[in-house]
mmCIF file of C-alpha atoms and ligand atoms in Angstrom:
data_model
loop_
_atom_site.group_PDB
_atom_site.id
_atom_site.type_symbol
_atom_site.label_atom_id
_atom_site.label_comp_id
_atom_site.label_asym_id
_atom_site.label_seq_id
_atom_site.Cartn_x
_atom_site.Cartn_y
_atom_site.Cartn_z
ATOM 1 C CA UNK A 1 9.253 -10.360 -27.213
ATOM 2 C CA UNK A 2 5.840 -10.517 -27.152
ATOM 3 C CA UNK A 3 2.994 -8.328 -29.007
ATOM 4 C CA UNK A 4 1.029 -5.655 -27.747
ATOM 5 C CA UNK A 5 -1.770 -7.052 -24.665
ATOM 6 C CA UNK A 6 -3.771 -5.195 -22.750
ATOM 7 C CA UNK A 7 -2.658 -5.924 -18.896
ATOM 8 C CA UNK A 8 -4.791 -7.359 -15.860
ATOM 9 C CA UNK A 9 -4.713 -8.659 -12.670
ATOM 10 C CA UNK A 10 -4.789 -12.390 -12.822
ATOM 11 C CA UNK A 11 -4.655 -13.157 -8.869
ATOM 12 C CA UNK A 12 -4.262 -11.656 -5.844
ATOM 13 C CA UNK A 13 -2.830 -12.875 -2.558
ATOM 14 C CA UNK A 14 -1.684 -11.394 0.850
ATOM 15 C CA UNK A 15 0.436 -11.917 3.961
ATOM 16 C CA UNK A 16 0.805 -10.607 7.854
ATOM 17 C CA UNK A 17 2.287 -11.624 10.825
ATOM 18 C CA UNK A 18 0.522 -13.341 13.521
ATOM 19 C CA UNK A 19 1.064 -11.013 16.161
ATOM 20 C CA UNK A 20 -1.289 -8.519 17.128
ATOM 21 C CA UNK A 21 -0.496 -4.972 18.460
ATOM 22 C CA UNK A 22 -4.068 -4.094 20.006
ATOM 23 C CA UNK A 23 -4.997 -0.291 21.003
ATOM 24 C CA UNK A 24 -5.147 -1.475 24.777
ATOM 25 C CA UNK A 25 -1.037 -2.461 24.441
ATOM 26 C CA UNK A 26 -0.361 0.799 23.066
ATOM 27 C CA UNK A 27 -1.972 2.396 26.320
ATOM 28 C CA UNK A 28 0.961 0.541 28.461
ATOM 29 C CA UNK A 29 3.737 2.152 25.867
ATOM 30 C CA UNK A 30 2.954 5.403 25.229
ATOM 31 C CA UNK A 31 0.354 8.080 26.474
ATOM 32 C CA UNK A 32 -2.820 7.128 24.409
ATOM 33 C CA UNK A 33 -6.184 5.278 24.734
ATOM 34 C CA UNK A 34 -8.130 3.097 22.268
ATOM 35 C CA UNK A 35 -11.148 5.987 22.194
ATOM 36 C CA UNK A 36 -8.726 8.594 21.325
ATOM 37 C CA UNK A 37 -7.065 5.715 18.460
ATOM 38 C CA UNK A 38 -10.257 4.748 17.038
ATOM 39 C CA UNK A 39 -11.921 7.950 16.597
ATOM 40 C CA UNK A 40 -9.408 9.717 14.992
ATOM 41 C CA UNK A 41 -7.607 6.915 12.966
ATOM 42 C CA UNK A 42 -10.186 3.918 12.516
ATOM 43 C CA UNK A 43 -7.644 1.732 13.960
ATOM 44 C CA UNK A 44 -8.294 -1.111 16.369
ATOM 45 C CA UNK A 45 -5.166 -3.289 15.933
ATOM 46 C CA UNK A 46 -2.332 -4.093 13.779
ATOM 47 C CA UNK A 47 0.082 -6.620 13.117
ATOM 48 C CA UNK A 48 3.848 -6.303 14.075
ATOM 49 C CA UNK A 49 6.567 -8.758 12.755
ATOM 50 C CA UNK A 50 8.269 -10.997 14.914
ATOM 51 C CA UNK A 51 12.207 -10.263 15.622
ATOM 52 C CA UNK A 52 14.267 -11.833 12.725
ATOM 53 C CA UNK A 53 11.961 -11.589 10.323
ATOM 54 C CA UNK A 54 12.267 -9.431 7.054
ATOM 55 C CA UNK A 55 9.762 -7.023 4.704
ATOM 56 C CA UNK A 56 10.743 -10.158 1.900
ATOM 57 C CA UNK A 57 9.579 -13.264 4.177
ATOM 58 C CA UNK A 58 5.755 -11.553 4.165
ATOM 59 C CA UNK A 59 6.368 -10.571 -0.015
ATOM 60 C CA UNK A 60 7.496 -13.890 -0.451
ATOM 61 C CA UNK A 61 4.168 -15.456 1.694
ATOM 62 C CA UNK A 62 2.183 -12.832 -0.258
ATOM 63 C CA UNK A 63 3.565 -13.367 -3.914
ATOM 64 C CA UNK A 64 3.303 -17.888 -3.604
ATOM 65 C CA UNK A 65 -0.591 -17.409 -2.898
ATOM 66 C CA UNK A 66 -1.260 -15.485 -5.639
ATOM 67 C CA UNK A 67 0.886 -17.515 -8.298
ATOM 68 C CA UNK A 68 -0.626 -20.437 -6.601
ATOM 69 C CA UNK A 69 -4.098 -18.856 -7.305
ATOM 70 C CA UNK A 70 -2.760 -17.616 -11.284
ATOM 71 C CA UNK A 71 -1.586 -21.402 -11.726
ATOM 72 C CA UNK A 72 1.514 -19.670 -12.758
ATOM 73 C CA UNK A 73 4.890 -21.441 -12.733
ATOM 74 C CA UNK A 74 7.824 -19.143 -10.740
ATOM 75 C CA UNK A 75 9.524 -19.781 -14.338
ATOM 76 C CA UNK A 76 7.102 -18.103 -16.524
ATOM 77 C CA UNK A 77 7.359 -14.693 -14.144
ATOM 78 C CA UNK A 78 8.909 -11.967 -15.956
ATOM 79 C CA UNK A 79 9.630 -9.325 -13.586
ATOM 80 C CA UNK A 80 9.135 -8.715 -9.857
ATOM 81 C CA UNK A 81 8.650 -5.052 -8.960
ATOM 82 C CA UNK A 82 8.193 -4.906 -4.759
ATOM 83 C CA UNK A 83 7.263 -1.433 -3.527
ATOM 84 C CA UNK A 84 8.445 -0.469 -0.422
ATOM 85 C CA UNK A 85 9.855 2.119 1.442
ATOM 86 C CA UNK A 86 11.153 -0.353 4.738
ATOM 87 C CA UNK A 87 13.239 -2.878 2.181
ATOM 88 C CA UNK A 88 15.315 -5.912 3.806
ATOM 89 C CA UNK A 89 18.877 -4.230 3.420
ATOM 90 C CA UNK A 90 19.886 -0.654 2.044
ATOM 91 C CA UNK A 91 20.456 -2.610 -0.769
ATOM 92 C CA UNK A 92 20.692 -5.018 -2.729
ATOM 93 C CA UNK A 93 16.736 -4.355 -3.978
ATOM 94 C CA UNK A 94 14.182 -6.646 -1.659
ATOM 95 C CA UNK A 95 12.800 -7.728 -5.225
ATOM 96 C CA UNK A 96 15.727 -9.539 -5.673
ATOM 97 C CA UNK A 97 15.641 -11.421 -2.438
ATOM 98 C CA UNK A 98 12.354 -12.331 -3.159
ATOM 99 C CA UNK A 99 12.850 -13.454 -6.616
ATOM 100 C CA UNK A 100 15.188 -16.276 -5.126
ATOM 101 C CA UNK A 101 13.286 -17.159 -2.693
ATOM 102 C CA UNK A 102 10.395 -17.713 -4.907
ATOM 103 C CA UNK A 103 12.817 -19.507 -7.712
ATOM 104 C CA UNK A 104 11.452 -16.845 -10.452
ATOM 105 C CA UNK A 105 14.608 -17.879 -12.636
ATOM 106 C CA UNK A 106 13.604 -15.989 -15.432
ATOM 107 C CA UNK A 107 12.510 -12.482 -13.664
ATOM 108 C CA UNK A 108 14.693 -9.269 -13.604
ATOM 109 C CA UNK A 109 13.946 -7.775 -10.429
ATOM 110 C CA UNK A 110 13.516 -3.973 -9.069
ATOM 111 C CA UNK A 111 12.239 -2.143 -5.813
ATOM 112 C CA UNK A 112 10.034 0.992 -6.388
ATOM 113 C CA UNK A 113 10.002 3.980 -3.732
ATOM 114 C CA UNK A 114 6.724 5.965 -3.510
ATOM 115 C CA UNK A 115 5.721 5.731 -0.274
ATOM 116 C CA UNK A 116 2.091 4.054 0.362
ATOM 117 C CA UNK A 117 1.539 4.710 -3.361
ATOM 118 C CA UNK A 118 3.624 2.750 -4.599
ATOM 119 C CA UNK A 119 1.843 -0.744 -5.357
ATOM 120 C CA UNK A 120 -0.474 1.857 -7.613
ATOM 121 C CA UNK A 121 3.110 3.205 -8.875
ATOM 122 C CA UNK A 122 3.778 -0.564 -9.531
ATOM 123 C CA UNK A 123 1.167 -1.753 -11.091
ATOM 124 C CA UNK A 124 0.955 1.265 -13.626
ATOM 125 C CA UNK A 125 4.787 0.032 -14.107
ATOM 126 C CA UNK A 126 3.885 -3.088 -14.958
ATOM 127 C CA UNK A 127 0.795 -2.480 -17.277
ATOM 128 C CA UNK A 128 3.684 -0.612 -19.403
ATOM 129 C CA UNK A 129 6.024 -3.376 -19.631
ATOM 130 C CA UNK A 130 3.329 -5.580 -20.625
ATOM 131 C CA UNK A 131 1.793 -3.396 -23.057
ATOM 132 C CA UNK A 132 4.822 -2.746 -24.205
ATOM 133 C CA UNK A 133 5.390 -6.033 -25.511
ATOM 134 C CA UNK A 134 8.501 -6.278 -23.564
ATOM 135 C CA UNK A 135 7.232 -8.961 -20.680
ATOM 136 C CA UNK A 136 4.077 -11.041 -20.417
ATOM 137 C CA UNK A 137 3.621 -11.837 -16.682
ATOM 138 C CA UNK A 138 4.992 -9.419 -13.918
ATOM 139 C CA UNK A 139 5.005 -10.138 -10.065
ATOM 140 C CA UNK A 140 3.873 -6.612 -8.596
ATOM 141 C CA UNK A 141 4.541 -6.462 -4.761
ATOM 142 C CA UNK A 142 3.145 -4.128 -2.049
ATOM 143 C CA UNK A 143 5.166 -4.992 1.045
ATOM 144 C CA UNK A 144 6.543 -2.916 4.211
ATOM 145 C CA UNK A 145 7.298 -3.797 7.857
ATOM 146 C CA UNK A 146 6.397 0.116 8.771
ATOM 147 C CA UNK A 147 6.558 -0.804 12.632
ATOM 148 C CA UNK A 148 10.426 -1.533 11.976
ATOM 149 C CA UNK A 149 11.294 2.557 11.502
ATOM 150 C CA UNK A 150 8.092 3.329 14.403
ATOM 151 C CA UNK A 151 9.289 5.609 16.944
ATOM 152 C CA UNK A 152 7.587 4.217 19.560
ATOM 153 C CA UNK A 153 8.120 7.047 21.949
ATOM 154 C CA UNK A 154 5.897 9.328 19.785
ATOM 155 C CA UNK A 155 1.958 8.727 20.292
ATOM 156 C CA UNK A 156 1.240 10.942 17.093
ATOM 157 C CA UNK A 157 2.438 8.570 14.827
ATOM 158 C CA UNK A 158 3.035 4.944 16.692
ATOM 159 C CA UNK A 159 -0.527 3.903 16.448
ATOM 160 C CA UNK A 160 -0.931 4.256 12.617
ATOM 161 C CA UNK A 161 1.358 1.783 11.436
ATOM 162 C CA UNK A 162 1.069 -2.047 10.900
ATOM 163 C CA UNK A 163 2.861 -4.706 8.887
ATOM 164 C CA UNK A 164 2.400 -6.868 5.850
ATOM 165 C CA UNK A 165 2.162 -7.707 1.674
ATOM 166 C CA UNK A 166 -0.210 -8.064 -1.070
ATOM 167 C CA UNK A 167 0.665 -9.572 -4.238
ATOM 168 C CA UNK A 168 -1.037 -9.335 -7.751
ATOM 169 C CA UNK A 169 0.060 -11.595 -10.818
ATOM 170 C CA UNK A 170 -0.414 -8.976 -13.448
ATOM 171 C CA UNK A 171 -0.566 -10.438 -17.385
ATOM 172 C CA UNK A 172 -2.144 -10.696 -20.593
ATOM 173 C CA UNK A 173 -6.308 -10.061 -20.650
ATOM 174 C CA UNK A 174 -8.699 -10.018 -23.528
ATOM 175 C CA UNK A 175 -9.626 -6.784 -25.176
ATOM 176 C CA UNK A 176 -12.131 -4.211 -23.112
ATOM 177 C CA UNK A 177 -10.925 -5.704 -19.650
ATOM 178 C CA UNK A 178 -8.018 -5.391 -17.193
ATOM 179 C CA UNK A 179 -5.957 -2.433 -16.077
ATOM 180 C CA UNK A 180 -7.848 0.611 -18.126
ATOM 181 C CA UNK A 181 -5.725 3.532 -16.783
ATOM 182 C CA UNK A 182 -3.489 5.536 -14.230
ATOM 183 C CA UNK A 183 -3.220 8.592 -13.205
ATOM 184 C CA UNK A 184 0.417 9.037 -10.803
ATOM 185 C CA UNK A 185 1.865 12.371 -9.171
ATOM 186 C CA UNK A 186 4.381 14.121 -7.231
ATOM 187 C CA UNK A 187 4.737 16.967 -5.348
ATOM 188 C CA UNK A 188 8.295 16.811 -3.842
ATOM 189 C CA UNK A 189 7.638 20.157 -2.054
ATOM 190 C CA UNK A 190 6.520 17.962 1.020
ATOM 191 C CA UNK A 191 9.449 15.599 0.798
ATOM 192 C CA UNK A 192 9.943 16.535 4.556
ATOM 193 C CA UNK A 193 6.121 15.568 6.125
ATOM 194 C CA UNK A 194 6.800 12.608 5.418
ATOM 195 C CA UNK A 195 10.498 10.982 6.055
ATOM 196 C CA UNK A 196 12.846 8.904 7.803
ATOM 197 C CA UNK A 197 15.550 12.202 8.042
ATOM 198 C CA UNK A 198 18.562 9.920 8.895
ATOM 199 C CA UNK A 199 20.073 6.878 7.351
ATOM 200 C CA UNK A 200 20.192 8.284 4.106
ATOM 201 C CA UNK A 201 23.063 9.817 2.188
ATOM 202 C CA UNK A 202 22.235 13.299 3.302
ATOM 203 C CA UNK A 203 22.609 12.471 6.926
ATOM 204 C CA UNK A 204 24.178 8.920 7.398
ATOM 205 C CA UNK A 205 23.478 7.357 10.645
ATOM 206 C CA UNK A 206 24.965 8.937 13.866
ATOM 207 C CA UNK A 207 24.601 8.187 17.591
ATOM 208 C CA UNK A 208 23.136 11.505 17.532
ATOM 209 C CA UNK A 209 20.343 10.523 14.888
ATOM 210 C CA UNK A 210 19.754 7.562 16.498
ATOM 211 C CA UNK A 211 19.113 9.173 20.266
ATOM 212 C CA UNK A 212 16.688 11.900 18.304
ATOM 213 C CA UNK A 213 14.740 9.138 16.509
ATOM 214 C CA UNK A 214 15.798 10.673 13.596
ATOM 215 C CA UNK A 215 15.962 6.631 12.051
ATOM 216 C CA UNK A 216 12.112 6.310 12.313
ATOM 217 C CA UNK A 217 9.160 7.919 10.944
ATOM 218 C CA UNK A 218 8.891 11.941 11.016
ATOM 219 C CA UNK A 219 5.297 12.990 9.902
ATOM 220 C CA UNK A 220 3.439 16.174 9.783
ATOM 221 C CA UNK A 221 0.177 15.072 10.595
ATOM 222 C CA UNK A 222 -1.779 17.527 9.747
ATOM 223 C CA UNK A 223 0.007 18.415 6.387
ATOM 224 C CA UNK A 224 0.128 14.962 5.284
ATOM 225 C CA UNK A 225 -4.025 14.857 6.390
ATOM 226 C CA UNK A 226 -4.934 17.464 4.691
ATOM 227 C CA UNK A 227 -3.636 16.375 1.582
ATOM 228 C CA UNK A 228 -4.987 13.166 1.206
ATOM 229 C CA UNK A 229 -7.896 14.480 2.121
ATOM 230 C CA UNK A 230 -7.504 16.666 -1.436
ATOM 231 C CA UNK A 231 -5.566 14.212 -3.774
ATOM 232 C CA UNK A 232 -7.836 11.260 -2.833
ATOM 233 C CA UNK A 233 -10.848 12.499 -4.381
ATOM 234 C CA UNK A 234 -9.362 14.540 -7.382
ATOM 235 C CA UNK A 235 -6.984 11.396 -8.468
ATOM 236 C CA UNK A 236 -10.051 9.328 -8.547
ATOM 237 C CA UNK A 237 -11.802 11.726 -10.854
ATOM 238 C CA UNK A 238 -8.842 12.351 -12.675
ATOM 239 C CA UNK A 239 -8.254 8.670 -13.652
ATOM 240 C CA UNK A 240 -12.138 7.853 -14.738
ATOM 241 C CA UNK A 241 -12.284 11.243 -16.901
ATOM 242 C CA UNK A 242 -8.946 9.909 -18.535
ATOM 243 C CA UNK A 243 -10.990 6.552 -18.954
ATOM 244 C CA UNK A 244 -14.379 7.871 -20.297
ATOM 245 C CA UNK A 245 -16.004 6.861 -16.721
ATOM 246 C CA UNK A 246 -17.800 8.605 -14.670
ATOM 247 C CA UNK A 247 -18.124 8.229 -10.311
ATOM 248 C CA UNK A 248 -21.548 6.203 -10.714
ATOM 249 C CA UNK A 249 -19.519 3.262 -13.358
ATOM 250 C CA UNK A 250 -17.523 2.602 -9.761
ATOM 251 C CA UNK A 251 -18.151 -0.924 -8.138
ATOM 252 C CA UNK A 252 -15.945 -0.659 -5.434
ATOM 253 C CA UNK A 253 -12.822 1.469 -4.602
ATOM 254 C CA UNK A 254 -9.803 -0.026 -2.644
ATOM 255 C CA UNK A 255 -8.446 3.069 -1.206
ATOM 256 C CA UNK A 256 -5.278 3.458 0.767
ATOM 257 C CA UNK A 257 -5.896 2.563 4.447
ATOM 258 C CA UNK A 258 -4.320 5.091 6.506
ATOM 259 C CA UNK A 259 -6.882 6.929 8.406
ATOM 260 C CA UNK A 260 -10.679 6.631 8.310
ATOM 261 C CA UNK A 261 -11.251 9.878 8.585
ATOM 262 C CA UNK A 262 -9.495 10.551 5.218
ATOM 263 C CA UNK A 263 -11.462 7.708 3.397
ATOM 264 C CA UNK A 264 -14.839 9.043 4.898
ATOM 265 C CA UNK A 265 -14.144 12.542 3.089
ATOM 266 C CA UNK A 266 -13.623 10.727 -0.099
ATOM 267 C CA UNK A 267 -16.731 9.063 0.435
ATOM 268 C CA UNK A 268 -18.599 12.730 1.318
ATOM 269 C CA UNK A 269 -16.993 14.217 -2.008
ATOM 270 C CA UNK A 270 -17.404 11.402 -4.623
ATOM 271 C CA UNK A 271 -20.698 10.863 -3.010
ATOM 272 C CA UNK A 272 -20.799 6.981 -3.558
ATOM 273 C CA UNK A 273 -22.583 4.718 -0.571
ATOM 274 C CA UNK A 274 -19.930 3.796 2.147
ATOM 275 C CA UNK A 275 -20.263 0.286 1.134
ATOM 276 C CA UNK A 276 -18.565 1.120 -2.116
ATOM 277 C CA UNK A 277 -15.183 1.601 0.096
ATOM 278 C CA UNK A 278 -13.460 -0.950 1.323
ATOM 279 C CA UNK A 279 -12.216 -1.014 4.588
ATOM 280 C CA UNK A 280 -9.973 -2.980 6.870
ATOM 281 C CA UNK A 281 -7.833 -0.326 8.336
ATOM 282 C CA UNK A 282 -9.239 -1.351 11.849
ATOM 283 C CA UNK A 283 -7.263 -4.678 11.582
ATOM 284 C CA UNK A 284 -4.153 -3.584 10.489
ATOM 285 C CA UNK A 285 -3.790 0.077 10.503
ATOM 286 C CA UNK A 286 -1.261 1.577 7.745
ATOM 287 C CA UNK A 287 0.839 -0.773 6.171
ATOM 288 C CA UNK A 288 2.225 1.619 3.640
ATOM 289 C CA UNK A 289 2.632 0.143 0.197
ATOM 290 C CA UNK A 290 1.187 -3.209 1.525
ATOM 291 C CA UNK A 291 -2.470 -1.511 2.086
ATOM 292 C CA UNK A 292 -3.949 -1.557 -0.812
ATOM 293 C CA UNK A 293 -2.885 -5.383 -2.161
ATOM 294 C CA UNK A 294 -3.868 -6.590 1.122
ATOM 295 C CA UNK A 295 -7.276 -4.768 1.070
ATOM 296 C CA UNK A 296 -7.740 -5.899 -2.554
ATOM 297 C CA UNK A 297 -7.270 -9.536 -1.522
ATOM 298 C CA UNK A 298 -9.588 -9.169 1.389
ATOM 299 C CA UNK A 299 -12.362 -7.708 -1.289
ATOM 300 C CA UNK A 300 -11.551 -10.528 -3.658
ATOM 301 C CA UNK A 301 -11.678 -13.105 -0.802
ATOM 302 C CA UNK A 302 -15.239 -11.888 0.770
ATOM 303 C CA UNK A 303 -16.783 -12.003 -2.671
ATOM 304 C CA UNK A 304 -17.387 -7.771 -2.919
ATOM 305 C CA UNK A 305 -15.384 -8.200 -5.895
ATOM 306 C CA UNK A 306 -16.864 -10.048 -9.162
ATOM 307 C CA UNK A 307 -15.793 -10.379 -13.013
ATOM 308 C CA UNK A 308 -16.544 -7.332 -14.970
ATOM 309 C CA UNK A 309 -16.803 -4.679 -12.294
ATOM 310 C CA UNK A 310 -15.104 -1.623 -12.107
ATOM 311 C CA UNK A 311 -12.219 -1.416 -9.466
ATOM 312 C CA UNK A 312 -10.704 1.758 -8.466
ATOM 313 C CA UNK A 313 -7.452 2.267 -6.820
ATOM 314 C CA UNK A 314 -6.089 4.752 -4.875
ATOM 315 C CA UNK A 315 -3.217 5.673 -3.076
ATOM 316 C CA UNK A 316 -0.922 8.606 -1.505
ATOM 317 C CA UNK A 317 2.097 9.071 0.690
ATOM 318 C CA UNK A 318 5.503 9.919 1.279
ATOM 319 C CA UNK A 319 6.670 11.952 -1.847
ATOM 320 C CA UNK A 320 4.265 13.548 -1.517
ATOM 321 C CA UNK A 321 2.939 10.866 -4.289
ATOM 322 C CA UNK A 322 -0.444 9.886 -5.091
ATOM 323 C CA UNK A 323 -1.683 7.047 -7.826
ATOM 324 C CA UNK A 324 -4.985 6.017 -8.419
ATOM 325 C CA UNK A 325 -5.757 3.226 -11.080
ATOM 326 C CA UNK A 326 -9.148 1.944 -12.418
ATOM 327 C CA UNK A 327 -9.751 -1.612 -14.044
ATOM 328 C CA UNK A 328 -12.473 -4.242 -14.880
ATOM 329 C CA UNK A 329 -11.973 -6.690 -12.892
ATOM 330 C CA UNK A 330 -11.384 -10.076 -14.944
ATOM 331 C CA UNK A 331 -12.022 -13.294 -13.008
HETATM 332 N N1 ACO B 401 -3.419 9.559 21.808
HETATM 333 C C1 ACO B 401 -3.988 10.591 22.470
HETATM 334 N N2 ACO B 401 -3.844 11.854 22.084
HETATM 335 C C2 ACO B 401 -3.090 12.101 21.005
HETATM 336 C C3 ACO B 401 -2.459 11.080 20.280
HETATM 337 C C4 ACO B 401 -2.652 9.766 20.728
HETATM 338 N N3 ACO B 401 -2.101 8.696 20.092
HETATM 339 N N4 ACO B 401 -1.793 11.623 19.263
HETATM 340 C C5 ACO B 401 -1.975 12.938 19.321
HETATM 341 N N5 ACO B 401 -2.760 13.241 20.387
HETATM 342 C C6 ACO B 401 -3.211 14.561 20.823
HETATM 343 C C7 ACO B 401 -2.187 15.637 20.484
HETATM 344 O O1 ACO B 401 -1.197 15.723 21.481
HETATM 345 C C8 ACO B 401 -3.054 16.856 20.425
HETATM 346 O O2 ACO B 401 -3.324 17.294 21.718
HETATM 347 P P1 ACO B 401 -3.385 18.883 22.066
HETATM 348 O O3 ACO B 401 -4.488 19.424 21.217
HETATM 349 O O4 ACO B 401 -3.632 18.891 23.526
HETATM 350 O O5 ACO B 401 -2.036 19.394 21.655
HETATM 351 C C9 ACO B 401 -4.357 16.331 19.835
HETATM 352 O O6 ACO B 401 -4.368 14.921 20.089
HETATM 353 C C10 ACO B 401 -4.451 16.574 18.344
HETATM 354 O O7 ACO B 401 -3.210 16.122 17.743
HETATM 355 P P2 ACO B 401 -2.882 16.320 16.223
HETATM 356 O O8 ACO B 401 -1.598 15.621 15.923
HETATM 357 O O9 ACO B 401 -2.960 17.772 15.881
HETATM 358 O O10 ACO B 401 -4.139 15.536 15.611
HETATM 359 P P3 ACO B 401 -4.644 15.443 14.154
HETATM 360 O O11 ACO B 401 -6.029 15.922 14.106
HETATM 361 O O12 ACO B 401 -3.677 15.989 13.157
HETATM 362 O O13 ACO B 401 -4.654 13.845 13.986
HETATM 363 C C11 ACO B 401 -3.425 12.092 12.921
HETATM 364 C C12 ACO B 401 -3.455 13.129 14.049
HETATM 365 C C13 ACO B 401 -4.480 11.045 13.208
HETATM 366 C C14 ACO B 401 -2.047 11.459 12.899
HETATM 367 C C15 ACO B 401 -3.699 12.775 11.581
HETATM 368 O O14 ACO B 401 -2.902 13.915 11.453
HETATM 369 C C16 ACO B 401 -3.496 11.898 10.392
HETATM 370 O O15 ACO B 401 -4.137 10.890 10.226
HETATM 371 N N6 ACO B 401 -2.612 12.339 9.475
HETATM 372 C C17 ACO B 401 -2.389 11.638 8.223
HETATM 373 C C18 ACO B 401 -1.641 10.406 8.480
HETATM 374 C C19 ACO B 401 -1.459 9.704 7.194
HETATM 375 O O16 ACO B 401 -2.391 9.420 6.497
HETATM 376 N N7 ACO B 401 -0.249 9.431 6.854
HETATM 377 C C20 ACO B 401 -0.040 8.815 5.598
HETATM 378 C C21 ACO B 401 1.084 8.007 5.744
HETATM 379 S S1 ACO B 401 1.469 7.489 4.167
HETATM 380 C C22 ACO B 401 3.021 6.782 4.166
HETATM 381 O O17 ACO B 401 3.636 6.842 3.149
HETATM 382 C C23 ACO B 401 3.537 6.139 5.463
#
């Protein structure tokens, strides 16, 4: 046991396959066009997972870089949380897999389901725990292969989705810096715009499911659109008024990447400069719980992110959940 610590992010690292799904393949499997993609999705290209390959192999890739990066023995991890919704096996947790594969010895190990929010949902988890005194460094994993449950007969919803991880090392900081605050959410009365309808326990796999798709993705578009277009913007003001900040404290914001459309509303309503956002969606389209991690790393990794600013986070997604978290950044 450990005393009370306030919690940070110590490193950052991220992982995706090698092969590219570009807008122009899409056009040869399915009734689309890259114009049509781009305009109203942002989305250029994505990454797909080779066959064989597993949602733990790229949170495994993910989580070495950024212990590398922390100088942080597998030993002295606590406690690997991996949010996902697209997890190795029905079970056992993909946490688990990955906390052998990484040799964490010493780490209890858990998957958390909330959609593309949960590596917020994570993080939040693991600022507890820490501040908590219960655990001093905590492995917090974004990772989904989303183009595993893609039905790739319907154009609506094949072109959003990509594949990879992002990892954070998450322990102690000095006073003042670190994670500051969190503000999560559910509204379960759109648990059906957003869903993988068979497979489950309500409606275990069937022939049947399987011939109606009913194994991959089911989205209402427009539902789900219009409210990220809502939560976005009010989570982010929810979480600096819980803080004592205000819109014009923000350095950057890592929001979720799944349409660009969505982030360029939040970007109308907070009224911050575009440059404030970061973006990458155009390389790798949605990658669920993966999108934020990986879009924090890229920030880190260009330099748009420095010691002492203040980094917002913010997610949504299947749930409906949202989480948005703000920190000073601390290396
Ligand atoms: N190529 C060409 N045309 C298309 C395509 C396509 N890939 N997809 C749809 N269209 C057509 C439709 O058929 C429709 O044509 P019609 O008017 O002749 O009927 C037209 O484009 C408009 O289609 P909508 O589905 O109504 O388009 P919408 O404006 O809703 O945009 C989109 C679709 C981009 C999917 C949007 O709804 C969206 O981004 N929703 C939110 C997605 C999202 O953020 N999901 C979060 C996931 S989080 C998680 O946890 C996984």
């Amino acid at each position: 046991m450990c005393n009370h610590k306030n919690a940070g992010i110590l490193s950052v690292g991220s992982a995706v396959p090698d092969k590219v799904l570009s807008n122009a393949d899409l056009e040869k499997m399915v009734d689309t066009n890259d114009e049509w993609i781009r305009t109203m999705t942002g989305i250029s290209e994505r990454r797909i997972a080779s066959e064989g390959e597993a949602t733990s192999d790229y949170a495994t890739k993910a989580a070495k870089v950024a212990l590398d990066r922390a100088g942080i023995d597998p030993s002295e991890i606590d406690l690997i949380i991996v949010a996902t919704v697209t997890s190795d096996m029905q079970y056992p947790a993909t946490a688990s897999i990955v906390q052998n594969a990484l040799g964490c010895k010493n780490a209890a190990a858990f998957d958390l389901g909330a959609g593309c929010s949960g590596w917020v949902y994570s993080l939040a988890a693991a600022n507890s725990f820490i501040k908590s005194g219960m655990y001093n460094h905590v492995l917090v994993i974004g990772a989904d292969l989303l183009t595993r449950v893609t039905n790739w007969t319907d154009r609506t919803t094949c072109c959003l989705f990509g594949d990879g991880a992002g990892a954070a090392v998450v322990g102690p900081v000095g006073e003042g810096e670190g994670l500051l605050g969190f503000e999560l959410g559910s509204d379960g009365s759109g648990a059906n715009a957003l869903c993988i309808p068979a497979g489950g326990s309500r409606q275990p796999i069937t022939h049947e499911a399987i011939d109606a798709h009913m194994d991959k993705t089911h989205m209402e578009g427009r539902e789900v659109f219009k409210f990220a277009v809502k939560i976005q913007g009010e989570a982010t003001e929810r979480v600096l008024a819980k803080v004592g900040l205000t819109v014009s404290d923000i350095d950057m914001v890592i929001p979720h990447q799944a349409n660009i459309r969505i982030i360029d509303s939040a970007v109308q309503r907070l009224g911050l400069a575009q440059d404030k956002f970061f973006v990458n969606i155009h390389k790798y389209g949605n990658t669920s719980a993966a999108s934020i991690p990986l879009a924090l790393n890229e920030a880190v990794e260009e330099g748009k992110i420095k010691k002492g600013d203040t980094v917002v986070t913010v997610g949504f997604g299947a749930g409906l959940t949202w989480a948005s978290g703000v920190m000073k950044w601390v290396y």
